[in-house]
Coordinates of C-alpha atoms in Angstrom, one line a residue:
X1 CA 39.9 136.7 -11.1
X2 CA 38.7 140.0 -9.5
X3 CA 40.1 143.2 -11.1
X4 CA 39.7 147.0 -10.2
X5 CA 39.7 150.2 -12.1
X6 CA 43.2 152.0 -11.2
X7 CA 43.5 155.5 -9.6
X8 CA 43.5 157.8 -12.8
X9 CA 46.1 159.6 -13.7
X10 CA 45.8 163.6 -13.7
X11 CA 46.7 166.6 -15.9
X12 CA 49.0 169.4 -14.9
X13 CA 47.9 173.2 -16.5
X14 CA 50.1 174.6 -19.1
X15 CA 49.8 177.9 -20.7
X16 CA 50.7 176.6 -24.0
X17 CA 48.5 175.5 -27.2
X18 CA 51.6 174.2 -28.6
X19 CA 51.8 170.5 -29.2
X20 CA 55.2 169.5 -27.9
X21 CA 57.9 167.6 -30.1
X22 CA 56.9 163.9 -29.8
X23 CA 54.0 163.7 -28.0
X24 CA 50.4 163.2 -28.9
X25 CA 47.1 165.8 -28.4
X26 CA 43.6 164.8 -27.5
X27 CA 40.7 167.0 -27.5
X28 CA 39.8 168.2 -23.7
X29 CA 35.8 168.2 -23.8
X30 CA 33.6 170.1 -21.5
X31 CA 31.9 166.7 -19.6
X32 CA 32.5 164.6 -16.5
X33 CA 35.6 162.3 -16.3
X34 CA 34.9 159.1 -15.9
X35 CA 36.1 155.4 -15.9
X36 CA 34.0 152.6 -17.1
X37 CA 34.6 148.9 -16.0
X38 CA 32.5 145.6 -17.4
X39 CA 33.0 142.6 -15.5
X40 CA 33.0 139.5 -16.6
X41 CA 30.2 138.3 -14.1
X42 CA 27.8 141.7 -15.7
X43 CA 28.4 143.9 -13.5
X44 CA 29.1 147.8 -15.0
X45 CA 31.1 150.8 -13.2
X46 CA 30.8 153.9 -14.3
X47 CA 32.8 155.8 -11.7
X48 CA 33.8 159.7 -11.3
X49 CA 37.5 160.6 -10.6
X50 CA 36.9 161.4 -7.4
X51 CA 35.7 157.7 -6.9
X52 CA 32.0 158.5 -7.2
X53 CA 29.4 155.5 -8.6
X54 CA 27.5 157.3 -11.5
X55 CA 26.1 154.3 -13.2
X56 CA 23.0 154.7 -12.2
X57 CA 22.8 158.2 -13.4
X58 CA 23.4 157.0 -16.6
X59 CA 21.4 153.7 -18.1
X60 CA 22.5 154.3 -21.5
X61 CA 25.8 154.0 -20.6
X62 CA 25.7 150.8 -18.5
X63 CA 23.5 149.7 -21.0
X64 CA 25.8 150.1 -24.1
X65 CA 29.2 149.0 -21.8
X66 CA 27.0 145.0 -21.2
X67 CA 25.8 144.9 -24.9
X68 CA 29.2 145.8 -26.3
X69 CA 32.3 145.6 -24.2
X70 CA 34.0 142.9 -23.7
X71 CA 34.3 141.2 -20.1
X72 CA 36.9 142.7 -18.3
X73 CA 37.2 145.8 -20.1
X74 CA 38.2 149.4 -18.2
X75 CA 38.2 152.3 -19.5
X76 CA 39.0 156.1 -18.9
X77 CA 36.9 159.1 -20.6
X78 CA 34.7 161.4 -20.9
X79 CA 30.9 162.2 -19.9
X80 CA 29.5 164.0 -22.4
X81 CA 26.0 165.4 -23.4
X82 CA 25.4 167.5 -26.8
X83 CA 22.2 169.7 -27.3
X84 CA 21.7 172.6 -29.8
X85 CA 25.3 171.7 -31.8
X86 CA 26.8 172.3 -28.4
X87 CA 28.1 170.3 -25.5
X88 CA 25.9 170.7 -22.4
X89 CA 27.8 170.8 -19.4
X90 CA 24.6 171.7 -17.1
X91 CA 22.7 168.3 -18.4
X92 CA 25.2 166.1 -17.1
X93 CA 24.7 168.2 -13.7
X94 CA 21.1 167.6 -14.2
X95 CA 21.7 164.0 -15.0
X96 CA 23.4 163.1 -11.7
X97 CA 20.9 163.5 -9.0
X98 CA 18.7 161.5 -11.0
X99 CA 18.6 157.7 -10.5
X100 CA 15.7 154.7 -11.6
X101 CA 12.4 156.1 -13.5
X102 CA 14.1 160.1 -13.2
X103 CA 18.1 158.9 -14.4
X104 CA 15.8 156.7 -17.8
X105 CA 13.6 159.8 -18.6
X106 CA 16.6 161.9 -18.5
X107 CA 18.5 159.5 -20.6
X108 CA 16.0 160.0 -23.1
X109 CA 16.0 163.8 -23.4
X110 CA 19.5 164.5 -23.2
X111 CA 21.5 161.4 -24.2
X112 CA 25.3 161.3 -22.8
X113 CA 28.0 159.9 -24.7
X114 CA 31.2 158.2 -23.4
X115 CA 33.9 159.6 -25.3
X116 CA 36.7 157.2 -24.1
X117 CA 40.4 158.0 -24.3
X118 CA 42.3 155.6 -22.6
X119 CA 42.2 151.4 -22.1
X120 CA 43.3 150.3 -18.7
X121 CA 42.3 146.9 -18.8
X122 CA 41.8 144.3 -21.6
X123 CA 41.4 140.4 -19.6
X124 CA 44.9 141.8 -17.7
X125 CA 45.9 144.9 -16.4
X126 CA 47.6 147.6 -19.3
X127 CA 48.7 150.3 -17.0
X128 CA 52.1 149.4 -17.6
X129 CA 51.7 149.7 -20.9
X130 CA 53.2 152.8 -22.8
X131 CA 49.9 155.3 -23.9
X132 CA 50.7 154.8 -27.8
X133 CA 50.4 150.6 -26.6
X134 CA 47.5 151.2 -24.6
X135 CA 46.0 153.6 -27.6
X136 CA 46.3 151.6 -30.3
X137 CA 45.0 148.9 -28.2
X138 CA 41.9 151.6 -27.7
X139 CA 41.3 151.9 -31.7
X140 CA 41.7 147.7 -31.8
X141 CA 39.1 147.6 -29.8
X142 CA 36.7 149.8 -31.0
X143 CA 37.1 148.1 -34.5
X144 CA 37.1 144.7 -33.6
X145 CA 34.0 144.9 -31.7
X146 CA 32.3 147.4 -33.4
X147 CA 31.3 149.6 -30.9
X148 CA 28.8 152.2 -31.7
X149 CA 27.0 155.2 -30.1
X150 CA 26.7 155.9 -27.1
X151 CA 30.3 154.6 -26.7
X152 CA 32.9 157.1 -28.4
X153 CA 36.7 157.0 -29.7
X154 CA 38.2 159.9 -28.6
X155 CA 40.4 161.5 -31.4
X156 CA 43.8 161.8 -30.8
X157 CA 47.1 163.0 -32.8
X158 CA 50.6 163.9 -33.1
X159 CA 50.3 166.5 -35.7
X160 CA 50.2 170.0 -34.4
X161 CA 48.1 171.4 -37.1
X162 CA 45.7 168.7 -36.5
X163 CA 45.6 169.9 -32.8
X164 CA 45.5 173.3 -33.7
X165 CA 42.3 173.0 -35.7
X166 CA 40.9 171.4 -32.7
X167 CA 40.9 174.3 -30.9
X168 CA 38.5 176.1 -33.2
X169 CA 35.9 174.0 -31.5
X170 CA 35.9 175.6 -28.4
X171 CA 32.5 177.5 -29.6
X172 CA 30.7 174.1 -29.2
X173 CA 31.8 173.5 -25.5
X174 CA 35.5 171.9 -26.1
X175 CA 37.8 173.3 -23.7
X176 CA 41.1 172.6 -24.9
X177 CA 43.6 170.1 -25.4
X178 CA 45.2 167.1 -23.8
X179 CA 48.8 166.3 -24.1
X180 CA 50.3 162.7 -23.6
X181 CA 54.0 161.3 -23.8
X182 CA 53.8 158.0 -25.9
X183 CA 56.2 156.4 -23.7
X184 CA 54.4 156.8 -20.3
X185 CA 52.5 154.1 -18.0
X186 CA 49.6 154.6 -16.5
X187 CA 50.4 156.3 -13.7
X188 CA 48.1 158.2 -10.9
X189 CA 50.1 161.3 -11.2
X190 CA 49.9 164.7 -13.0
X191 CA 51.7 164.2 -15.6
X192 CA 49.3 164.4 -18.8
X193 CA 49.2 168.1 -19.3
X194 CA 46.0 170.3 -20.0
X195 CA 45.6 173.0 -22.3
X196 CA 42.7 175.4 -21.0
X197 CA 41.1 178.2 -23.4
X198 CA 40.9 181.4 -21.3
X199 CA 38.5 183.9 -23.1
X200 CA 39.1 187.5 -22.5
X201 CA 36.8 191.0 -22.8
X202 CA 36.8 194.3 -21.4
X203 CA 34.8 195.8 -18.8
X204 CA 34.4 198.7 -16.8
X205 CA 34.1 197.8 -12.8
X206 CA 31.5 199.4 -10.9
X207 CA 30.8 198.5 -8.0
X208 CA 33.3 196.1 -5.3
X209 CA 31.9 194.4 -2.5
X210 CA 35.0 193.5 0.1
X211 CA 38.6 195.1 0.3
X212 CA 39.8 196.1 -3.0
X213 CA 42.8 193.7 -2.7
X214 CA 40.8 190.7 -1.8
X215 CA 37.2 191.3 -3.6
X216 CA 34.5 189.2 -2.3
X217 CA 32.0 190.1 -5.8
X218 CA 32.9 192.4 -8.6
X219 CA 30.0 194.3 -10.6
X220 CA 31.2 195.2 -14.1
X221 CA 29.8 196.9 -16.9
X222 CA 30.9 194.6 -20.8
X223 CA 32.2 197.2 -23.3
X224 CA 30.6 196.7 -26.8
X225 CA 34.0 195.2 -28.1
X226 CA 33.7 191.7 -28.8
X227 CA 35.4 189.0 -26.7
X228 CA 38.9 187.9 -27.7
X229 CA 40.0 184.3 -27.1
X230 CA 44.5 182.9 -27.0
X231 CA 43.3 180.4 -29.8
X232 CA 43.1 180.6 -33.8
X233 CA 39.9 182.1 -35.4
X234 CA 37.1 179.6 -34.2
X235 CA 35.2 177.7 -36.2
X236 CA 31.7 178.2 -37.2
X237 CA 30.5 174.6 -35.6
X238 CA 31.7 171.6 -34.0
X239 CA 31.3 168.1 -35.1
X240 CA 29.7 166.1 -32.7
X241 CA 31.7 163.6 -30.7
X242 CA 33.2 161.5 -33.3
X243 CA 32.2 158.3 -33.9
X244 CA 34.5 155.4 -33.9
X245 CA 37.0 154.2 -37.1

């Protein structure tokens, strides 16, 4: 039986850090979303959310999802590439043009993980599913199969300390958090909700090009003060994407 990967579901802004009563908290990394599909006849999708192919950017990938997925397995995630104890959001840019001899070579130098968050399909369709069903079908799978680097568990929680420290990696490239309801299907609508660091710093504007109410490019001069950021006191390094239980 022929399957296909579902429209993904989408994240509304909030301004809030705050885990709400209930609900769990993923880390929101700086990377390409992406769902991942193995078929049971060996065919791999990696796919954008904008309905993009990418496998063949990424060889590794594709590579890891026939070795160590089961057939007709779908996932939802995260692109990710980490370089100098950061994550790389301008690799994966590099990485995407590239395809054959150019997409293996870059595979080598700057090796992209798949953090995956969510399970869409395991042999039948789990949108339906509630997300604390589908996630702890996730973490099943992960065990039971052992999967391994490059494919990555995404961490997730329902203690708002635990999401708070979370935020302190946001010097390595994470960009915020991720909130879900444990009671809610798969749905393609915005209704997971996205927490977004904003970092702040003065400056002195010197020059506008434009109208001043509608700027077309602003030239400022950076005061000396350093940059404040809406989330606690950073930490001093971020763990690389975490490996699986």
């Amino acid at each position: 039986m022929t399957w296909s990967l579902p429209e993904p579901i989408l994240t509304v802004a909030v301004d809030s850090p705050d885990l709400p009563a209930g609900w769990a908290a993923e880390p929101k990394w700086d990377g390409f979303r992406a769902q991942l599909a193995a078929y049971a006849d060996g065919r791999v999708l990696l796919r954008s959310r904008q309905g993009t192919d990418m496998t063949g950017s990424f060889p590794e990938v594709r590579a890891a999802a026939l070795a160590q997925l089961p057939a007709d397995t779908g996932l939802d995630g995260e692109l990710v590439v980490w370089e100098s104890d950061r994550l790389a959001f301008e690799r994966l840019q590099q990485r995407l043009a590239r395809r054959g001899t150019g997409a293996a070579e870059a595979a080598r130098l700057w090796p992209a993980h798949y953090v995956a968050f969510d399970l869409v399909h395991a042999g039948e369709d789990l949108t339906g599913w509630p997300y604390e069903r589908r996630r702890a079908a996730l973490e099943a799978l992960f065990v039971d199969h052992a999967l391994g680097t490059p494919l990555t568990l995404c961490p997730s929680t329902t203690d708002p300390d635990q999401a708070g420290q979370w935020l302190g990696w946001t010097t390595a490239g994470l960009e915020g958090l991720c909130f879900k309801r444990p009671d809610e299907p798969y749905r393609p609508v915005r209704s997971w909700r996205k927490y977004k660091v904003r970092v702040t710093t003065e400056a002195v504007i010197g020059a506008v090009t434009g109208s001043l109410v509608t700027p077309r490019t602003v030239l400022l001069g950076r005061t000396t003060r350093r940059a404040a950021c809406n989330t606690p006191a950073a930490a001093p390094r971020c763990p690389r994407p975490p490996a699986a239980p």
